[in-house]
Coordinates of C-alpha atoms in Angstrom, one line a residue:
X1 CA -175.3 -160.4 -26.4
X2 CA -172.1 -159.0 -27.6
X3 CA -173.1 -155.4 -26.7
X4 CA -174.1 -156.4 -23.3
X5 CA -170.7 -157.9 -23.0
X6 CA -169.0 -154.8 -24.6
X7 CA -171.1 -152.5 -21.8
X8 CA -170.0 -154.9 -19.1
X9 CA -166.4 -154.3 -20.3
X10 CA -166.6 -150.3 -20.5
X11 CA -168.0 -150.5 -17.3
X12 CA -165.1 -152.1 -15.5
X13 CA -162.9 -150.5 -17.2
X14 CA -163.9 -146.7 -15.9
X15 CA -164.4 -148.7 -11.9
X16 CA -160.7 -149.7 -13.0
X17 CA -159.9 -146.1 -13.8
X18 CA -161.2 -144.5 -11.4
X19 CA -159.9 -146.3 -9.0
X20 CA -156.2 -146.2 -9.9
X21 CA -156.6 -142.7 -11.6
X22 CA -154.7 -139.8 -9.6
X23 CA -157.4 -138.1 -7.1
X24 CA -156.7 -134.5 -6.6
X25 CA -156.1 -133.4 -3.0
X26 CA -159.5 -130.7 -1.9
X27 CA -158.8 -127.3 -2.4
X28 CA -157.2 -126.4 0.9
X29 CA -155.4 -129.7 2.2
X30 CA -151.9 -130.8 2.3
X31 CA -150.6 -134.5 2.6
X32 CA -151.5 -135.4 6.1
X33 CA -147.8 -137.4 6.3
X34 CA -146.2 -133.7 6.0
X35 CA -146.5 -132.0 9.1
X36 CA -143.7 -129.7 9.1
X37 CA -141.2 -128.9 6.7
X38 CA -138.9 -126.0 7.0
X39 CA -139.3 -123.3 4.7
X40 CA -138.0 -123.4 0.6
X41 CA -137.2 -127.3 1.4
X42 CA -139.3 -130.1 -0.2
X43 CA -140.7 -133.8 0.6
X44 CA -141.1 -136.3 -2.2
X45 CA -144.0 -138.3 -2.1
X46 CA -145.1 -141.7 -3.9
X47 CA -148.6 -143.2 -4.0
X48 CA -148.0 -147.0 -5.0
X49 CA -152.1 -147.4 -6.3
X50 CA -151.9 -144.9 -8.5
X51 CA -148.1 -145.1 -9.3
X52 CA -147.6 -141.2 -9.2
X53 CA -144.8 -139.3 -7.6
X54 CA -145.3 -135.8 -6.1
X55 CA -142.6 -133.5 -4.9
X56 CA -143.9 -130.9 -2.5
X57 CA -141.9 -127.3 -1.4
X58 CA -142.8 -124.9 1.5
X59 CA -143.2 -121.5 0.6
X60 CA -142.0 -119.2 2.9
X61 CA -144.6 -116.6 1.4
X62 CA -147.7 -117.8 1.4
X63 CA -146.7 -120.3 4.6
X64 CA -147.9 -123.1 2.3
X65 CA -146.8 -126.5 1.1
X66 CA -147.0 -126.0 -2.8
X67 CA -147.1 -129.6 -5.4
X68 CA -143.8 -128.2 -7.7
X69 CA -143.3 -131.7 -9.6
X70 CA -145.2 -134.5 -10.3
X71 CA -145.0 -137.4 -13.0
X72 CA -145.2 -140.8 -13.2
X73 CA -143.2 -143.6 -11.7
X74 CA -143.1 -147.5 -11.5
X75 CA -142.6 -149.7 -7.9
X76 CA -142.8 -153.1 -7.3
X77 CA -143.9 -155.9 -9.4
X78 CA -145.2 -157.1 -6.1
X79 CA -148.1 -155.0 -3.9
X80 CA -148.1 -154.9 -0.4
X81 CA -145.1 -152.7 1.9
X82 CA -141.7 -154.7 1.3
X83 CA -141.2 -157.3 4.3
X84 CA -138.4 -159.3 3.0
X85 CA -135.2 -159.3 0.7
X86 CA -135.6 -160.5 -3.0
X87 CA -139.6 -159.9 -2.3
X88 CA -140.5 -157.6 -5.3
X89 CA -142.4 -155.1 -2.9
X90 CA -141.8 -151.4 -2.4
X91 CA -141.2 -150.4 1.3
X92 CA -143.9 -147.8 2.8
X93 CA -142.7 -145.5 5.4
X94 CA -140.3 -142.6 5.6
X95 CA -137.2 -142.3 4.3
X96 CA -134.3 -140.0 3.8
X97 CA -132.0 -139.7 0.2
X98 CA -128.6 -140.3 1.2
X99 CA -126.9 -140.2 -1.7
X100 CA -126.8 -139.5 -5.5
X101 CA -125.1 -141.5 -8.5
X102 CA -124.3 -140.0 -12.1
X103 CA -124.7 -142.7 -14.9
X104 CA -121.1 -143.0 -15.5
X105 CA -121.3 -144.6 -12.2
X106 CA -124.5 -146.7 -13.1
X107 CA -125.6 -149.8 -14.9
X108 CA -127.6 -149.2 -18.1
X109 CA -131.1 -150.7 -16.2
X110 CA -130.3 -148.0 -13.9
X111 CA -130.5 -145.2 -16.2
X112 CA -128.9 -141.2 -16.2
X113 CA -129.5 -141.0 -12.4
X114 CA -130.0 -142.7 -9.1
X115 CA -130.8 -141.8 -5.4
X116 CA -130.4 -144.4 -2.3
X117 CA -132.6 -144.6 0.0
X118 CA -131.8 -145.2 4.1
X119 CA -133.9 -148.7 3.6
X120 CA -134.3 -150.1 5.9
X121 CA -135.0 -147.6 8.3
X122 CA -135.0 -147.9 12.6
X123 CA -138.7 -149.3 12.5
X124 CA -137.7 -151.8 9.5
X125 CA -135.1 -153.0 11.7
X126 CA -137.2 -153.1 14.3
X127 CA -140.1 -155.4 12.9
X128 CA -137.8 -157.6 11.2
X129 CA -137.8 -156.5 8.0
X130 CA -135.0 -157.0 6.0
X131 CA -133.5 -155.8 2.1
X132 CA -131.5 -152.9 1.3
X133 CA -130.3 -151.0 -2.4
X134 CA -133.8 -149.3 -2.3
X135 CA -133.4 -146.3 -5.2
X136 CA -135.2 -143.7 -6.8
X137 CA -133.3 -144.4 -10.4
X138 CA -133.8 -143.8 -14.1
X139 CA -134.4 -146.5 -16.6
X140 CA -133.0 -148.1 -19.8
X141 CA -137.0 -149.4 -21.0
X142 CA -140.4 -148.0 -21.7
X143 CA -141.4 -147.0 -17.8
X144 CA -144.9 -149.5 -17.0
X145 CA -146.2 -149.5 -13.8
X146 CA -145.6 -152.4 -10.9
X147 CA -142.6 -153.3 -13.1
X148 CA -139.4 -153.3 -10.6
X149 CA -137.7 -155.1 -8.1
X150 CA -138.7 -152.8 -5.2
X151 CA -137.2 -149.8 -6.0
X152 CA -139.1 -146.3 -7.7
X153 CA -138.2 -146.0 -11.0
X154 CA -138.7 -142.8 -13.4
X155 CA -138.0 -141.4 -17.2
X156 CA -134.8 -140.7 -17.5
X157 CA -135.3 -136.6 -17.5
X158 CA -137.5 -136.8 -14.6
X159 CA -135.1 -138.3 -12.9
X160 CA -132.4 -136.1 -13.5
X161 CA -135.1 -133.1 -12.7
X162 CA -135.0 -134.4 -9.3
X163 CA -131.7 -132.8 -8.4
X164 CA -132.8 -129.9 -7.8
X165 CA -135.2 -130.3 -5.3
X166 CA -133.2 -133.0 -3.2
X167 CA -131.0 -132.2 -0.4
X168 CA -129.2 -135.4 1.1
X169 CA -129.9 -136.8 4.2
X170 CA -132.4 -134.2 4.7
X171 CA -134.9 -134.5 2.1
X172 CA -137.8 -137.0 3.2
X173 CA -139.1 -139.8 0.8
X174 CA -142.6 -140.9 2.1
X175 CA -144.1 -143.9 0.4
X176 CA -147.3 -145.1 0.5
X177 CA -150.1 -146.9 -0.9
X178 CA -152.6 -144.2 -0.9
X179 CA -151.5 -140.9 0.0
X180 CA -154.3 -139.2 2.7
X181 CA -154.7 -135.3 2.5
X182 CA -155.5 -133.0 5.7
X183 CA -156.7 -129.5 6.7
X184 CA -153.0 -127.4 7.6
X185 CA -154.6 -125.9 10.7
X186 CA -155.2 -129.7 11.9
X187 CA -151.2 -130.4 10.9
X188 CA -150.3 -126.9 12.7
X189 CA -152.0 -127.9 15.9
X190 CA -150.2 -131.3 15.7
X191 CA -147.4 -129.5 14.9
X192 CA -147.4 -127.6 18.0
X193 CA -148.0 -130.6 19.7
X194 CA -144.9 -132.2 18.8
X195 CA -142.4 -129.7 19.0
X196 CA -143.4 -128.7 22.7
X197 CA -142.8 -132.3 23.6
X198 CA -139.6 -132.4 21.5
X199 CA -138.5 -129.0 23.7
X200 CA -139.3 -130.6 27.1
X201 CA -137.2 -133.5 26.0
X202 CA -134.5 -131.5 25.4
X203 CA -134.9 -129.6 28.3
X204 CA -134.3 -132.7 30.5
X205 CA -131.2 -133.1 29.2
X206 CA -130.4 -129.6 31.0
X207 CA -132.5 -129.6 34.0
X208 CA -134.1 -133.4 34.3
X209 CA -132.8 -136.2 36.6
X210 CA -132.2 -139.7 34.8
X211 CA -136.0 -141.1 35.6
X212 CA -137.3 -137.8 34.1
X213 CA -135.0 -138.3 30.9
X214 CA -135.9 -141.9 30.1
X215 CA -139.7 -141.0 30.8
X216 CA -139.9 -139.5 27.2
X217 CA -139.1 -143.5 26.0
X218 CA -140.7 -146.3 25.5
X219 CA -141.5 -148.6 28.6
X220 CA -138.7 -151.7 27.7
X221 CA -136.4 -149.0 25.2
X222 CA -133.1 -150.1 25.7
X223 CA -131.1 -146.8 25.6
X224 CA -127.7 -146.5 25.9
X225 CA -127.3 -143.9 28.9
X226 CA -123.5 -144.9 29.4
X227 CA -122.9 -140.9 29.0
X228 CA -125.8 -139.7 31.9
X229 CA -123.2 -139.4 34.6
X230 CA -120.2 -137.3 32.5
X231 CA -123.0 -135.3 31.3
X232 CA -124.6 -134.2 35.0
X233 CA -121.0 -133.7 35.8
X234 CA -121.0 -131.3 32.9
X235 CA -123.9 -129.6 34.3
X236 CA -122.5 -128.9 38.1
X237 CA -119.6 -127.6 36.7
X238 CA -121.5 -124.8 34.3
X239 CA -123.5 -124.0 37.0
X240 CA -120.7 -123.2 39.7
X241 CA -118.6 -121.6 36.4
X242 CA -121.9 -119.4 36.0
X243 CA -121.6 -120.5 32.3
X244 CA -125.1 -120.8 30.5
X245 CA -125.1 -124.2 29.3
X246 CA -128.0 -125.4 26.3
X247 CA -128.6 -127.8 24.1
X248 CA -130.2 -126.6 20.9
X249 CA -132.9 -128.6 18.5
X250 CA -133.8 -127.0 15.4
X251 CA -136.3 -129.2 14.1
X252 CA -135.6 -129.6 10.5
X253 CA -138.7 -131.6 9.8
X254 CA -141.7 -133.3 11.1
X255 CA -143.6 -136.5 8.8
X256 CA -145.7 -138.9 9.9
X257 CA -146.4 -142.4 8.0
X258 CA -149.1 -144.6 10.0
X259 CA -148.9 -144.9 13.5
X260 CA -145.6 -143.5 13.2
X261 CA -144.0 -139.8 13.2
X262 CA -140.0 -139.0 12.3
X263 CA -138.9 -135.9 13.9
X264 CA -135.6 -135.0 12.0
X265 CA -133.7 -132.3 14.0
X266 CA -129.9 -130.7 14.4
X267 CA -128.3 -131.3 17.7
X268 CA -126.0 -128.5 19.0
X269 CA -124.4 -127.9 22.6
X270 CA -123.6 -124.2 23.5
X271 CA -121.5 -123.2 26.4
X272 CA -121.0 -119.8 26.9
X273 CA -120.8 -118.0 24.1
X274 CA -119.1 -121.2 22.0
X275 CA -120.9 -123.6 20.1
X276 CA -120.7 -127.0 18.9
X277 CA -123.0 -128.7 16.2
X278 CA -122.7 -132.4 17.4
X279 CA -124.8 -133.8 15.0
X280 CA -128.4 -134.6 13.3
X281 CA -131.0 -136.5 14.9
X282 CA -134.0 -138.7 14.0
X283 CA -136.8 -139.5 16.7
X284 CA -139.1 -142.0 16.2
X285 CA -142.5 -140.9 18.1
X286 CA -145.6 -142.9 18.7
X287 CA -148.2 -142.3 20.9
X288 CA -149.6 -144.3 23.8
X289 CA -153.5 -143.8 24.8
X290 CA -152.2 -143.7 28.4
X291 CA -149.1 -142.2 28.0
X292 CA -149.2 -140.2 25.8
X293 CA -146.3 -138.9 22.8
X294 CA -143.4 -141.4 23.5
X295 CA -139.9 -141.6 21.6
X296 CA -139.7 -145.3 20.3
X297 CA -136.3 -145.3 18.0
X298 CA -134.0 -142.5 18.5
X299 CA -130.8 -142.3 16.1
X300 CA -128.1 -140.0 16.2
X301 CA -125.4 -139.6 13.5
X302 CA -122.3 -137.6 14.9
X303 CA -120.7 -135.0 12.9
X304 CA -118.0 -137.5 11.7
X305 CA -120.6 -139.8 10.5
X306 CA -120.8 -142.6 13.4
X307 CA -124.4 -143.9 13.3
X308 CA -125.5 -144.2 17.5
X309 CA -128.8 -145.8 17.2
X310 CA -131.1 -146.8 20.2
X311 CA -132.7 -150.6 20.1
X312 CA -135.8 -151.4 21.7

């Protein structure tokens, strides 16, 4: 009896570890929520079930998206995506590290190191979710897993190893329960996808009347088109002036969580020969069976640092 009970135990315990256990990606695939990153820039990634945290770079050799980090890490005491504040749960989606906080600065739970998170983001907002302060931070006790208040915590050293692959308000934090792999020539063709409908977008800025414009949104999208009328204004004069007039959209980065893709991109205005960077942008795309791609949040953060954000 007692070695059937001890069998019955072993066995559980392997279904127990291999289901948490890390499962390797297949020789060939990427993470399916990285669809573009711009080359020698990274993407951290966090898998809740297995509590591991990856940090991805492109390599502008070999074209590829290369793992450069990994380690463990702990998220919420509570599973399930965060909904609420004071809710114990770990947000899932995309996210951007927006700033970074030396222990000096730091309460001891917090540890050597912390980076903020943008939580919540447009789509948060957007379904009601609400809670903020969600880090990546160091910690002052043994690191267990599902053993904070929401935020991802990780060793001290690993967390001060991070610096060097972050960039602020640029590098991408995707979180999510399991993290799904994909062939690169299926994220290339998405890829392509994207940024063509990202380029006619901007073109109707330049060439497109105000129906063409808003039909890259969301039926109901509430957008703020006070500026439409200066800017067409803008246009006739360029055009008697002979001046070449374009709006540029480097696209520094295309993720997708879910339904869900976040196109990150600069936003510049050239006139003549001058040039103005006027900002970075974020679109929010979904896509519509009818429809097709259609911009659902769009969020644009001026070069002094004034958030404009869209509402649905």
């Amino acid at each position: 009896m007692k070695s059937s009970l001890f069998f019955l135990s072993a066995v559980m315990l392997v279904c127990l570890w291999l289901l948490t256990a890390p499962v390797p990606a297949a020789a060939g695939s990427v993470p399916a929520a990285v669809i573009f990153l711009p080359e020698n820039q990274t993407a951290v990634l966090v898998e809740k079930l297995t509590q591991r945290f990856y940090v991805y770079r492109a390599d502008p050799d070999t074209r590829t998206l290369d793992l450069v980090f990994e380690t463990a890490c702990s998220t919420g005491e509570m599973p399930g995506p965060k909904q609420v504040e004071g809710d114990k749960k770990t947000p899932e989606g995309i996210y951007f590290l927006i700033d970074e906080y030396e222990d000096r600065y730091l309460s001891p739970i917090y540890g050597k190191k912390a980076f903020p998170t943008d939580y919540p983001n447009f789509m948060d907002r957007h379904q009601g979710k609400t809670g903020s302060a969600i880090w990546i931070h160091g910690t002052d006790k043994e690191l267990k897993p599902m053993d904070t208040n929401g935020c991802i915590a990780l060793e001290n050293e690993d967390v001060e190893s991070l610096s060097s692959y972050v960039t602020l308000d640029f590098t991408p934090l995707i979180i999510q329960e399991k993290i799904l792999y994909a062939d690169p020539k299926d994220l290339q063709k998405k890829k392509e996808r994207i940024m063509q409908f990202v380029d006619n977008w901007a073109q109707a800025h330049l060439t497109g009347s105000y129906q063409q414009y808003i039909s890259f949104y969301a039926p109901g999208y509430q957008l703020d088109i006070q500026w439409w009328d200066a800017w067409v204004k803008l246009r006739q004069s360029s055009d008697n002036h002979l001046e070449n007039i374009s709006i540029l959209t480097p696209v520094q980065g295309v993720y997708q969580h879910e339904k869900t893709m976040v196109v990150l991109m600069d936003f510049w205005l050239a006139l003549g020969r001058d040039r103005q960077f006027l900002g970075r942008r974020k679109l929010f795309i979904r896509e519509n069976r009818s429809s097709g791609l259609q911009i659902v949040g769009d969020i644009f953060n001026d070069q002094r640092q004034k958030p404009h954000r869209g509402l649905f």
